[in-house]
Coordinates of C-alpha atoms in Angstrom, one line a residue:
M1478 CA -26.7 0.0 -16.1
N1479 CA -29.1 -1.5 -13.6
T1480 CA -27.1 -2.4 -10.3
H1481 CA -29.9 -4.2 -8.4
D1482 CA -31.6 -7.7 -8.9
D1483 CA -35.2 -8.2 -9.2
E1484 CA -35.8 -8.1 -5.5
G1485 CA -34.0 -4.7 -5.3
H1486 CA -30.7 -6.1 -3.7
L1487 CA -27.5 -4.7 -4.8
R1488 CA -25.6 -7.0 -7.2
V1489 CA -22.4 -8.2 -6.1
E1490 CA -20.6 -9.0 -9.3
D1491 CA -17.5 -6.9 -8.8
P1492 CA -18.0 -4.4 -5.9
A1493 CA -14.3 -3.1 -6.1
A1494 CA -14.7 -2.5 -9.7
R1495 CA -18.1 -0.6 -9.3
F1496 CA -16.3 1.6 -6.4
R1497 CA -13.2 2.3 -8.7
A1498 CA -15.4 3.4 -11.5
A1499 CA -17.5 5.5 -9.3
I1500 CA -14.2 7.1 -8.1
E1501 CA -12.7 7.4 -11.5
R1502 CA -15.9 9.2 -12.7
R1503 CA -15.9 11.4 -9.5
E1504 CA -19.7 10.5 -9.2
L1505 CA -20.1 11.0 -5.2
A1506 CA -23.9 10.1 -5.8
A1507 CA -22.8 6.5 -7.0
L1508 CA -21.2 5.8 -3.9
E1509 CA -24.1 5.8 -1.5
E1510 CA -25.4 2.4 -2.5
L1511 CA -22.1 1.1 -2.4
F1512 CA -21.6 1.8 1.4
T1513 CA -23.3 0.0 4.3
E1514 CA -25.3 2.3 6.6
D1515 CA -22.7 1.7 9.6
I1516 CA -19.6 2.1 7.3
R1517 CA -16.2 2.6 9.0
F1518 CA -13.5 4.6 7.4
H1519 CA -10.0 4.5 8.9
S1520 CA -7.9 7.6 7.9
P1521 CA -4.2 7.9 7.9
V1522 CA -4.4 11.1 9.9
T1523 CA -6.9 10.1 12.8
F1524 CA -7.0 7.3 15.1
A1525 CA -10.7 7.3 15.5
P1526 CA -12.6 6.2 12.4
F1527 CA -15.2 8.1 10.4
E1528 CA -18.3 6.2 11.0
G1529 CA -21.7 6.0 9.2
R1530 CA -23.0 6.4 5.5
P1531 CA -23.7 10.4 5.7
M1532 CA -20.2 11.2 7.3
V1533 CA -18.2 8.7 5.0
L1534 CA -20.1 10.3 2.0
G1535 CA -19.3 13.9 3.1
L1536 CA -15.5 12.9 3.6
F1537 CA -15.5 11.5 0.1
G1538 CA -17.1 14.6 -1.2
V1539 CA -13.9 16.3 0.5
L1540 CA -11.4 13.9 -0.9
L1541 CA -12.8 14.2 -4.5
R1542 CA -12.1 17.7 -4.3
T1543 CA -8.7 17.6 -2.7
F1544 CA -7.1 14.9 -4.7
E1545 CA -5.5 16.2 -7.9
D1546 CA -4.5 13.8 -10.8
F1547 CA -6.0 10.8 -8.8
R1548 CA -5.6 7.6 -10.6
Y1549 CA -5.9 3.9 -9.6
V1550 CA -2.6 2.1 -10.8
G1551 CA -3.3 -1.6 -9.5
D1552 CA -5.7 -3.8 -7.6
F1553 CA -5.7 -7.1 -5.5
E1554 CA -8.8 -9.3 -4.5
G1555 CA -9.0 -11.8 -1.9
T1556 CA -10.2 -12.2 1.9
A1557 CA -9.3 -11.0 5.0
R1558 CA -10.0 -11.7 8.8
T1559 CA -11.2 -8.2 9.9
G1560 CA -14.2 -9.0 12.4
S1561 CA -13.8 -9.4 15.8
D1562 CA -15.3 -12.8 15.3
G1563 CA -12.4 -13.8 13.0
D1564 CA -14.4 -14.6 10.2
E1565 CA -13.1 -14.2 6.6
T1566 CA -14.6 -11.5 4.5
P1567 CA -14.3 -10.6 0.7
S1568 CA -11.7 -7.8 0.4
A1569 CA -9.9 -5.7 -2.3
V1570 CA -6.8 -3.6 -2.3
L1571 CA -6.8 -0.5 -4.6
I1572 CA -3.5 1.1 -5.2
F1573 CA -3.4 4.7 -6.3
R1574 CA -1.3 7.8 -7.0
A1575 CA -2.6 11.6 -6.4
T1576 CA -1.2 14.9 -6.1
V1577 CA -2.4 17.3 -3.0
R1578 CA -1.3 20.9 -2.8
G1579 CA 2.0 19.9 -5.0
R1580 CA 2.9 16.7 -3.1
E1581 CA 2.8 13.3 -4.9
I1582 CA 1.0 10.7 -3.0
H1583 CA 1.3 6.9 -3.0
G1584 CA -1.6 4.8 -1.5
M1585 CA -3.8 2.1 -1.1
D1586 CA -7.5 1.7 -0.4
L1587 CA -8.3 -1.4 1.7
L1588 CA -11.9 -2.3 1.1
H1589 CA -13.8 -4.9 3.3
F1590 CA -17.3 -6.1 1.9
D1591 CA -20.5 -7.4 3.4
Q1592 CA -22.4 -10.4 2.2
R1593 CA -24.3 -8.4 -0.3
G1594 CA -21.1 -6.8 -1.7
R1595 CA -21.4 -3.3 0.1
I1596 CA -18.3 -1.6 1.6
R1597 CA -18.6 -2.0 5.3
E1598 CA -15.1 -1.1 6.2
F1599 CA -12.5 1.2 4.4
T1600 CA -8.8 1.8 5.3
V1601 CA -6.7 4.3 3.5
M1602 CA -2.9 3.9 3.9
V1603 CA -0.4 6.6 2.3
R1604 CA 3.0 7.6 2.2
P1605 CA 5.2 9.7 2.4
R1606 CA 4.9 11.3 5.8
S1607 CA 5.0 14.8 4.2
A1608 CA 2.4 13.9 1.9
V1609 CA 0.4 12.7 4.8
E1610 CA 0.7 15.8 6.8
V1611 CA -0.4 17.9 3.7
L1612 CA -3.3 15.7 2.8
G1613 CA -4.5 15.8 6.7
Q1614 CA -4.5 19.5 6.6
A1615 CA -6.2 19.6 3.3
V1616 CA -9.0 17.2 4.3
L1617 CA -9.5 19.1 7.7
D1618 CA -10.0 22.3 5.8
G1619 CA -12.4 20.8 3.5
L1620 CA -14.4 19.0 6.2
T1621 CA -14.4 22.3 8.4
A1622 CA -15.6 24.3 5.3
D1623 CA -18.4 21.7 4.6
G1624 CA -19.3 22.0 8.4
L1625 CA -18.8 18.3 9.0
V1626 CA -16.4 19.1 11.8
P1627 CA -16.2 22.1 14.2
A1628 CA -13.6 24.7 13.3
R1629 CA -10.4 24.9 15.5
P1630 CA -10.3 27.8 17.7
A1631 CA -7.4 30.3 16.4
T1632 CA -4.1 29.8 18.4
P1633 CA -2.8 33.1 19.8

């Protein structure tokens, strides 16, 4: 399926559905054109966001390996005022369930799009806390193994 118009612009038909389909197919390469170059990813386990397409794609590579039995179970679409200027932006919420290291996770992906339908801001919220802790450690292990973050020094 061609996802570009005659001028090479990304089609905007349903960006949340395209993202969801790429995740469900576990196609990391399909995510690249769905993200803005300066995408910001807000994690439930770190205060500072992950920034930039290369870093966020690396993070999604880890997430696709980390989540077991990942599935979306619902969605909502609308608008949200997320920018500092207060402008409304097209947004979507995708509700998911998954397992990580034996812990069941309930979560939501909050996607905010630019005017071309690309994801410019992505926030993940998950529960329960025990699952957040397990997820955080699993993702850190994956990011470290992939060389995306430095290894923490061993504690004595």
